[in-house]
Short mmCIF file of C-alpha atoms and ligand atoms in Angstrom, two decimals:
data_model
loop_
_atom_site.label_atom_id
_atom_site.label_comp_id
_atom_site.label_asym_id
_atom_site.label_seq_id
_atom_site.Cartn_x
_atom_site.Cartn_y
_atom_site.Cartn_z
CA MET R 1 -45.36 -129.77 -206.44
CA PRO R 2 -47.57 -132.59 -204.85
CA ALA R 3 -47.22 -136.56 -206.06
CA PRO R 4 -49.77 -137.46 -208.11
CA PRO R 5 -52.80 -137.73 -206.48
CA PHE R 6 -53.40 -141.63 -204.51
CA ASP R 7 -57.16 -143.31 -204.76
CA ALA R 8 -56.70 -145.96 -202.51
CA ALA R 9 -54.04 -146.78 -200.08
CA THR R 10 -52.53 -149.05 -197.25
CA ALA R 11 -49.70 -148.93 -194.96
CA THR R 12 -47.57 -149.65 -197.59
CA THR R 13 -48.90 -148.72 -201.03
CA VAL R 14 -50.63 -145.75 -203.01
CA THR R 15 -52.62 -147.27 -205.92
CA THR R 16 -52.92 -144.30 -208.65
CA SER R 17 -55.02 -143.52 -212.04
CA ASP R 18 -54.34 -145.58 -214.27
CA GLY R 19 -54.40 -148.79 -210.59
CA ARG R 20 -51.38 -149.63 -210.49
CA THR R 21 -50.24 -150.14 -207.05
CA LEU R 22 -46.67 -148.76 -205.71
CA VAL R 23 -44.91 -149.86 -202.20
CA THR R 24 -45.02 -146.51 -201.25
CA PHE R 25 -41.75 -144.22 -198.93
CA GLY R 26 -43.98 -141.31 -199.20
CA GLY R 27 -46.23 -140.85 -196.04
CA CYS R 28 -44.88 -140.77 -192.49
CA ASN R 29 -47.93 -143.33 -190.80
CA TYR R 30 -44.89 -144.84 -189.49
CA HIS R 31 -47.10 -148.00 -187.57
CA GLY R 32 -49.70 -147.91 -190.52
CA LEU R 33 -51.85 -147.65 -188.07
CA ALA R 34 -54.29 -145.80 -190.00
CA HIS R 35 -54.62 -148.19 -191.28
CA HIS R 36 -54.72 -150.85 -188.87
CA PRO R 37 -57.74 -152.82 -187.95
CA ARG R 38 -58.74 -152.36 -184.94
CA VAL R 39 -57.99 -148.13 -185.03
CA VAL R 40 -59.84 -148.61 -188.20
CA ARG R 41 -62.78 -149.93 -186.33
CA ALA R 42 -62.89 -147.44 -183.52
CA ALA R 43 -63.17 -144.48 -186.24
CA GLN R 44 -65.87 -146.27 -187.99
CA ASP R 45 -68.28 -147.55 -184.48
CA ALA R 46 -67.54 -144.38 -183.26
CA PHE R 47 -68.60 -142.08 -186.55
CA ALA R 48 -72.18 -143.94 -186.13
CA ARG R 49 -71.64 -142.40 -182.75
CA PHE R 50 -71.04 -138.93 -182.98
CA GLY R 51 -71.72 -138.21 -186.08
CA VAL R 52 -68.27 -137.24 -188.54
CA SER R 53 -68.22 -133.47 -186.81
CA ALA R 54 -67.70 -131.96 -183.05
CA SER R 55 -69.32 -128.53 -185.44
CA ALA R 56 -67.79 -126.39 -182.62
CA SER R 57 -65.46 -125.50 -180.64
CA ARG R 58 -64.63 -127.69 -177.48
CA GLU R 59 -65.01 -124.35 -175.36
CA THR R 60 -68.52 -124.39 -176.10
CA THR R 61 -70.55 -127.40 -177.47
CA GLY R 62 -68.22 -129.47 -179.10
CA ASN R 63 -67.12 -131.13 -176.19
CA ALA R 64 -67.25 -135.47 -176.84
CA ARG R 65 -65.78 -137.31 -174.09
CA PRO R 66 -62.81 -138.95 -176.63
CA HIS R 67 -61.76 -135.14 -176.58
CA GLU R 68 -61.17 -135.89 -172.72
CA LEU R 69 -60.65 -139.23 -172.52
CA LEU R 70 -58.11 -138.83 -175.31
CA GLU R 71 -56.16 -136.69 -172.91
CA ARG R 72 -55.87 -137.93 -170.32
CA GLU R 73 -54.98 -141.98 -171.97
CA ALA R 74 -52.08 -139.77 -174.01
CA ALA R 75 -51.31 -137.72 -170.84
CA ALA R 76 -50.40 -141.58 -169.63
CA PHE R 77 -48.89 -143.04 -172.58
CA LEU R 78 -46.23 -139.63 -172.36
CA GLY R 79 -45.57 -139.77 -169.11
CA ALA R 80 -46.61 -135.51 -168.76
CA GLU R 81 -48.23 -134.44 -165.89
CA ARG R 82 -51.36 -132.91 -168.10
CA VAL R 83 -52.18 -132.89 -171.85
CA LEU R 84 -54.18 -130.60 -173.48
CA LEU R 85 -56.48 -131.94 -177.67
CA VAL R 86 -55.93 -128.68 -180.44
CA PRO R 87 -57.62 -129.58 -184.51
CA ASP R 88 -53.63 -131.23 -185.51
CA GLY R 89 -50.49 -130.35 -185.29
CA TYR R 90 -49.64 -126.79 -186.62
CA THR R 91 -52.42 -125.24 -184.07
CA ALA R 92 -50.71 -127.21 -181.47
CA ASN R 93 -47.68 -125.16 -181.43
CA VAL R 94 -49.56 -121.71 -181.98
CA ALA R 95 -51.35 -122.95 -178.43
CA ALA R 96 -48.19 -123.80 -177.06
CA ALA R 97 -46.46 -120.99 -178.32
CA GLN R 98 -49.39 -118.07 -177.69
CA ALA R 99 -49.12 -120.32 -173.97
CA ALA R 100 -45.64 -119.22 -173.79
CA ALA R 101 -46.12 -115.49 -174.83
CA ARG R 102 -48.20 -115.20 -171.95
CA THR R 103 -44.84 -115.13 -169.96
CA HIS R 104 -41.58 -115.00 -171.74
CA GLY R 105 -41.16 -112.27 -174.98
CA VAL R 106 -38.53 -113.74 -177.19
CA ALA R 107 -38.51 -116.86 -179.46
CA LEU R 108 -35.75 -118.77 -180.18
CA LEU R 109 -36.25 -120.66 -182.67
CA ASP R 110 -33.02 -123.33 -185.06
CA GLU R 111 -33.44 -122.29 -188.44
CA ARG R 112 -34.42 -125.54 -190.15
CA ALA R 113 -37.67 -125.72 -187.45
CA HIS R 114 -41.07 -126.69 -189.25
CA ALA R 115 -42.68 -122.82 -190.80
CA SER R 116 -46.00 -124.41 -187.85
CA LEU R 117 -42.66 -122.96 -185.50
CA HIS R 118 -42.02 -119.94 -186.69
CA ASP R 119 -45.03 -119.23 -187.57
CA ALA R 120 -47.24 -120.47 -184.07
CA ALA R 121 -43.80 -117.57 -182.33
CA ALA R 122 -45.20 -114.75 -185.08
CA ALA R 123 -48.93 -115.29 -184.47
CA ALA R 124 -48.22 -115.58 -180.55
CA GLY R 125 -46.51 -112.77 -180.76
CA LEU R 126 -43.16 -113.65 -180.02
CA HIS R 127 -39.75 -111.77 -181.46
CA SER R 128 -38.84 -114.20 -183.20
CA LEU R 129 -34.35 -114.81 -183.20
CA VAL R 130 -32.92 -117.81 -185.91
CA TYR R 131 -29.43 -119.55 -184.84
CA ARG R 132 -28.14 -121.61 -187.90
CA HIS R 133 -28.64 -124.62 -187.61
CA GLY R 134 -28.25 -127.36 -184.78
CA ASP R 135 -25.79 -124.65 -183.77
CA THR R 136 -26.56 -124.44 -179.43
CA ASP R 137 -23.62 -122.18 -179.11
CA GLN R 138 -25.59 -119.62 -181.10
CA ALA R 139 -28.37 -120.25 -179.39
CA ALA R 140 -27.25 -119.99 -175.65
CA ALA R 141 -24.96 -116.33 -177.01
CA MET R 142 -28.97 -115.46 -178.05
CA ALA R 143 -30.67 -116.73 -175.56
CA ALA R 144 -27.89 -114.21 -172.61
CA GLU R 145 -28.37 -111.57 -174.90
CA HIS R 146 -32.18 -111.98 -173.97
CA ALA R 147 -32.95 -113.28 -171.00
CA GLU R 148 -34.11 -110.84 -169.43
CA HIS R 149 -37.00 -110.77 -172.58
CA GLY R 150 -37.71 -114.65 -171.16
CA VAL R 151 -36.79 -117.47 -173.19
CA VAL R 152 -38.74 -119.82 -175.04
CA ALA R 153 -36.60 -122.60 -177.56
CA MET R 154 -38.79 -123.83 -179.59
CA VAL R 155 -37.79 -126.59 -181.68
CA ASP R 156 -38.28 -129.91 -183.17
CA GLY R 157 -37.43 -133.41 -181.46
CA VAL R 158 -36.47 -135.31 -185.10
CA PHE R 159 -36.05 -132.00 -187.85
CA ALA R 160 -38.45 -133.03 -190.60
CA ALA R 161 -37.25 -132.52 -193.30
CA ASP R 162 -33.48 -134.22 -192.93
CA GLY R 163 -34.27 -136.67 -190.17
CA ARG R 164 -31.73 -135.12 -187.51
CA ILE R 165 -32.80 -135.78 -184.20
CA ALA R 166 -31.98 -132.55 -182.44
CA PRO R 167 -29.07 -131.34 -179.50
CA LEU R 168 -32.71 -131.20 -176.82
CA ARG R 169 -30.00 -131.11 -173.79
CA SER R 170 -27.83 -128.12 -175.28
CA LEU R 171 -30.05 -126.62 -175.85
CA LEU R 172 -32.14 -126.40 -172.49
CA ALA R 173 -28.78 -126.30 -171.06
CA ALA R 174 -27.68 -123.19 -173.17
CA LEU R 175 -30.45 -121.42 -171.73
CA PRO R 176 -31.85 -119.69 -168.48
CA ASP R 177 -32.63 -120.57 -165.12
CA ASP R 178 -37.03 -118.79 -166.26
CA GLY R 179 -36.89 -120.10 -170.02
CA LEU R 180 -38.65 -122.96 -171.79
CA LEU R 181 -38.42 -125.40 -174.38
CA ILE R 182 -41.24 -127.02 -176.68
CA VAL R 183 -40.60 -129.43 -178.42
CA ASP R 184 -42.68 -130.16 -181.54
CA ASP R 185 -42.19 -134.00 -182.02
CA CYS R 186 -44.72 -134.40 -184.62
CA HIS R 187 -42.04 -137.63 -185.37
CA GLY R 188 -40.63 -138.30 -182.58
CA PHE R 189 -43.44 -140.16 -180.60
CA LEU R 190 -43.70 -143.15 -181.53
CA THR R 191 -40.67 -143.40 -182.97
CA LEU R 192 -38.34 -142.48 -180.45
CA GLY R 193 -37.72 -142.94 -176.87
CA PRO R 194 -38.63 -146.14 -174.30
CA SER R 195 -42.78 -146.85 -175.84
CA GLY R 196 -41.97 -144.35 -178.20
CA ARG R 197 -42.49 -141.32 -175.41
CA GLY R 198 -40.42 -139.90 -177.99
CA THR R 199 -37.52 -137.88 -178.31
CA VAL R 200 -36.90 -135.94 -174.90
CA SER R 201 -37.53 -139.65 -173.55
CA HIS R 202 -35.13 -141.36 -176.24
CA LEU R 203 -32.60 -138.15 -174.92
CA GLY R 204 -32.81 -138.96 -171.32
CA LEU R 205 -34.58 -134.61 -170.19
CA ASP R 206 -36.72 -135.03 -167.19
CA ASP R 207 -37.23 -130.97 -166.98
CA ALA R 208 -40.08 -129.04 -165.38
CA ARG R 209 -38.75 -126.65 -167.91
CA VAL R 210 -39.98 -128.83 -170.65
CA ALA R 211 -43.12 -129.03 -173.46
CA VAL R 212 -44.06 -131.04 -175.74
CA THR R 213 -46.53 -130.52 -178.79
CA THR R 214 -47.02 -133.66 -181.94
CA THR R 215 -49.36 -134.51 -184.60
CA LEU R 216 -51.84 -137.75 -184.08
CA ALA R 217 -51.56 -137.11 -188.01
CA LYS R 218 -48.11 -139.33 -188.13
CA GLY R 219 -46.96 -141.84 -185.22
CA LEU R 220 -50.54 -143.06 -184.42
CA GLY R 221 -52.27 -142.79 -188.09
CA CYS R 222 -55.32 -140.15 -187.24
CA ALA R 223 -55.95 -137.14 -186.43
CA GLY R 224 -55.94 -134.30 -184.19
CA GLY R 225 -52.90 -132.55 -182.22
CA ILE R 226 -51.64 -132.18 -178.48
CA VAL R 227 -49.25 -129.90 -176.24
CA ALA R 228 -47.94 -131.96 -172.88
CA GLY R 229 -46.24 -131.05 -170.09
CA PRO R 230 -46.43 -128.87 -166.69
CA GLY R 231 -49.47 -128.96 -165.39
CA CYS R 232 -49.75 -124.62 -165.18
CA PHE R 233 -47.94 -124.72 -168.68
CA VAL R 234 -50.82 -126.68 -170.51
CA ASP R 235 -53.98 -124.39 -168.72
CA ARG R 236 -53.05 -122.64 -170.18
CA ALA R 237 -52.28 -123.71 -173.29
CA ARG R 238 -55.84 -124.05 -173.36
CA ARG R 239 -56.83 -120.30 -172.29
CA THR R 240 -55.78 -119.31 -175.53
CA THR R 241 -57.62 -119.14 -179.45
CA ALA R 242 -55.64 -121.17 -181.05
CA TYR R 243 -57.75 -123.74 -178.78
CA VAL R 244 -61.24 -122.06 -177.37
CA CYS R 245 -61.52 -120.73 -181.48
CA THR R 246 -61.24 -123.85 -182.85
CA THR R 247 -63.65 -127.04 -184.03
CA PRO R 248 -61.56 -130.02 -182.16
CA VAL R 249 -60.65 -133.18 -184.19
CA PRO R 250 -63.91 -135.56 -184.97
CA PRO R 251 -64.85 -137.26 -182.35
CA ALA R 252 -63.94 -140.13 -183.66
CA LEU R 253 -61.05 -140.20 -184.86
CA ALA R 254 -60.01 -139.38 -181.39
CA GLU R 255 -61.80 -142.85 -180.44
CA ALA R 256 -59.34 -143.81 -183.03
CA ALA R 257 -56.24 -142.45 -181.33
CA ARG R 258 -57.17 -144.34 -178.11
CA GLU R 259 -56.94 -147.12 -180.11
CA GLY R 260 -53.80 -146.23 -182.37
CA LEU R 261 -52.08 -145.54 -179.14
CA ARG R 262 -53.31 -149.64 -177.26
CA VAL R 263 -52.37 -151.50 -180.15
CA MET R 264 -48.71 -148.76 -179.46
CA ARG R 265 -49.80 -150.48 -175.80
CA ASP R 266 -50.00 -154.29 -177.13
CA GLU R 267 -47.53 -154.83 -179.78
CA PRO R 268 -44.14 -153.14 -179.27
CA SER R 269 -42.36 -154.81 -181.22
CA ARG R 270 -43.96 -152.26 -183.53
CA LEU R 271 -41.24 -149.40 -181.98
CA GLU R 272 -38.29 -152.75 -182.61
CA ARG R 273 -38.71 -153.14 -186.07
CA LEU R 274 -39.01 -148.89 -187.51
CA ARG R 275 -36.08 -148.74 -186.18
CA ASP R 276 -34.78 -151.64 -188.18
CA ASN R 277 -36.03 -151.21 -190.95
CA ALA R 278 -34.94 -147.49 -190.01
CA ALA R 279 -31.10 -148.95 -190.32
CA ARG R 280 -31.33 -151.19 -192.86
CA LEU R 281 -32.95 -147.99 -195.17
CA ARG R 282 -30.14 -146.72 -193.85
CA GLY R 283 -27.99 -148.55 -194.52
CA HIS R 284 -29.06 -149.17 -198.58
CA ALA R 285 -28.48 -145.03 -198.83
CA VAL R 286 -24.77 -145.47 -196.99
CA ARG R 287 -24.10 -148.38 -199.89
CA LEU R 288 -25.17 -146.46 -202.57
CA GLY R 289 -23.21 -143.55 -201.36
CA LEU R 290 -25.27 -141.12 -200.70
CA SER R 291 -25.00 -138.20 -197.91
CA VAL R 292 -27.87 -139.33 -194.82
CA CYS R 293 -27.62 -138.52 -191.92
CA ALA R 294 -26.67 -140.92 -189.48
CA ASP R 295 -29.67 -140.51 -186.67
CA PRO R 296 -31.77 -143.43 -185.68
CA THR R 297 -34.78 -142.61 -186.92
CA PRO R 298 -38.05 -143.40 -190.33
CA ILE R 299 -36.11 -139.89 -192.38
CA VAL R 300 -33.29 -140.26 -195.02
CA THR R 301 -33.29 -137.80 -197.79
CA PHE R 302 -30.81 -136.83 -199.41
CA THR R 303 -30.10 -134.96 -203.25
CA LEU R 304 -29.01 -136.83 -206.55
CA GLY R 305 -27.45 -133.98 -209.19
CA THR R 306 -29.66 -131.18 -210.22
CA ARG R 307 -33.59 -130.88 -210.36
CA ASP R 308 -33.51 -133.25 -213.70
CA ASP R 309 -31.94 -136.30 -212.33
CA MET R 310 -34.11 -136.20 -209.29
CA GLU R 311 -37.64 -135.93 -211.04
CA HIS R 312 -35.94 -138.78 -213.86
CA ALA R 313 -34.45 -141.20 -211.21
CA ARG R 314 -37.80 -140.36 -209.26
CA ILE R 315 -40.04 -141.28 -212.49
CA ALA R 316 -38.14 -143.99 -213.19
CA LEU R 317 -38.84 -145.77 -209.54
CA ASP R 318 -42.27 -145.52 -210.09
CA ALA R 319 -41.49 -147.30 -213.42
CA ALA R 320 -39.41 -150.17 -211.03
CA GLY R 321 -42.47 -150.06 -209.01
CA PHE R 322 -42.32 -147.76 -206.24
CA ARG R 323 -42.69 -144.56 -205.38
CA ALA R 324 -40.07 -142.13 -203.21
CA PRO R 325 -41.39 -138.64 -203.24
CA VAL R 326 -39.01 -135.68 -204.71
CA ILE R 327 -40.19 -132.93 -201.93
CA ASP R 328 -39.95 -129.34 -202.31
CA TYR R 329 -40.31 -128.20 -198.79
CA PRO R 330 -39.50 -125.58 -196.40
CA GLY R 331 -35.78 -126.88 -194.01
CA GLY R 332 -34.10 -129.99 -196.56
CA PRO R 333 -30.52 -130.37 -197.66
CA ALA R 334 -31.72 -128.42 -200.79
CA PRO R 335 -33.97 -126.82 -201.65
CA VAL R 336 -36.52 -130.14 -203.94
CA TYR R 337 -35.20 -133.33 -202.65
CA PHE R 338 -35.85 -137.06 -202.15
CA ARG R 339 -37.66 -137.71 -198.61
CA LEU R 340 -38.25 -141.49 -197.99
CA MET R 341 -39.59 -142.40 -194.75
CA VAL R 342 -39.71 -145.96 -193.41
CA SER R 343 -42.25 -147.44 -191.61
CA SER R 344 -42.87 -150.26 -189.18
CA GLU R 345 -45.19 -151.87 -192.23
CA HIS R 346 -42.67 -152.13 -194.33
CA ALA R 347 -41.35 -155.63 -195.11
CA PRO R 348 -37.49 -156.55 -195.25
CA GLY R 349 -37.69 -157.47 -198.99
CA GLN R 350 -39.51 -154.44 -199.71
CA ILE R 351 -36.77 -151.99 -198.32
CA ASP R 352 -33.83 -154.00 -199.84
CA ALA R 353 -35.65 -154.27 -203.62
CA PHE R 354 -35.95 -150.88 -203.51
CA ALA R 355 -33.22 -150.11 -203.05
CA ALA R 356 -31.82 -151.84 -205.61
CA ALA R 357 -34.21 -150.45 -207.92
CA LEU R 358 -32.46 -146.71 -206.63
CA ALA R 359 -29.16 -148.37 -207.31
CA ASP R 360 -29.84 -148.61 -210.54
CA ALA R 361 -32.32 -145.00 -211.26
CA ILE R 362 -29.20 -143.07 -210.08
CA PRO R 363 -27.48 -140.82 -212.65
CA ARG R 364 -24.07 -142.67 -213.61
CA PRO R 365 -22.21 -139.01 -213.17
CA VAL R 366 -24.18 -138.55 -209.52
CA ARG R 367 -22.40 -142.13 -208.92
CA ALA R 368 -18.76 -142.00 -210.14
CA ALA R 369 -18.74 -139.09 -208.43
CA SER R 370 -19.84 -141.15 -205.45
C1 PLP C 401 -41.89 -130.99 -187.47
C2 PLP C 401 -44.09 -131.23 -188.61
N1 PLP C 401 -44.69 -130.43 -186.70
C3 PLP C 401 -45.67 -130.10 -187.05
C4 PLP C 401 -46.90 -130.60 -188.78
C5 PLP C 401 -47.76 -130.58 -188.40
O1 PLP C 401 -48.49 -130.99 -188.49
P1 PLP C 401 -50.90 -131.95 -188.69
O2 PLP C 401 -50.46 -131.62 -190.72
O3 PLP C 401 -50.74 -132.33 -187.95
O4 PLP C 401 -50.98 -129.78 -189.58
C6 PLP C 401 -45.90 -131.02 -188.96
C7 PLP C 401 -46.33 -131.61 -189.74
O5 PLP C 401 -47.03 -131.65 -191.32
C8 PLP C 401 -44.50 -131.54 -188.93
O6 PLP C 401 -43.48 -132.06 -189.80
#
């Protein structure tokens, strides 16, 4: 069930239809760049120059200068040989899977990999094998058994639904020499690693078998998706129908994304603030006795008693001035759960006030049990 629609938003608040402003711990606008004045101005200026849509595939008549510049600048930012820009993160996974399917036949998928990775493997005609969450021994056994068909592992860098960092090093070790690893880094990009380069950098991996996909909608606060990696792989992605047969991100949003990357370069302290805020929120959750993943990511998920208990807690938090999403989204710790996201724009006081409200909202039997 979606959260009620909002009528306006800032980096840390949403305004509801009855005119109340709530501090939000939802959304994945990890640096508030969707509202950063420089990013908004870059989009506004470019909307005036380019209109609101490219209106055609880049391979026909929709290729605008900002698309090419963004690809080059994103490659430089990530330290990738090449980057391909596509309409969104979902399409990035489909393009990457289609590129992999030119040379490989089997997709290895964590059972909690983002649904778009499962969809992408199926859409690309890869034979999907699903291993238990984080169980790289099982993944290794499957990879060995199917090595002759060519194996590509497809996994989130940071799992969207529980905030866990994937064991990418072990997964890579589990692959045959000609294997491929596609890392969907929608939640690691601009949250983990030096300069926010993502989970692969955070884990210090440097391997030509790795390609990365990400949305530009979360850490960068814009829209679009990219496939980043070795030139030969990205060139293959450039020949897929997922790229060739889709209208690209509007040029104005490509301009906004370029400005977002510059903001991240100019304001490196954002990453530290995000990590401090994530640790602060996680620390509060632990002190409240909630069972949360310890990995240092800005996603904190947990359950509280029954579905009704969680709905009551959500309503109590809403009444106290906070939006804390209870979501029904695949891959989480339960069918329905709280998924909180923190950003570098939250003030520590907002996080502390939220934790106090959460303590009051937790149903008594749950607290007694913890
Ligand atoms: C892990 C993950 N992969 C892919 C996507 C899809 O990205 P987009 O919304 O840009 O299509 C999302 C976000 O919704 C996500 O969380």
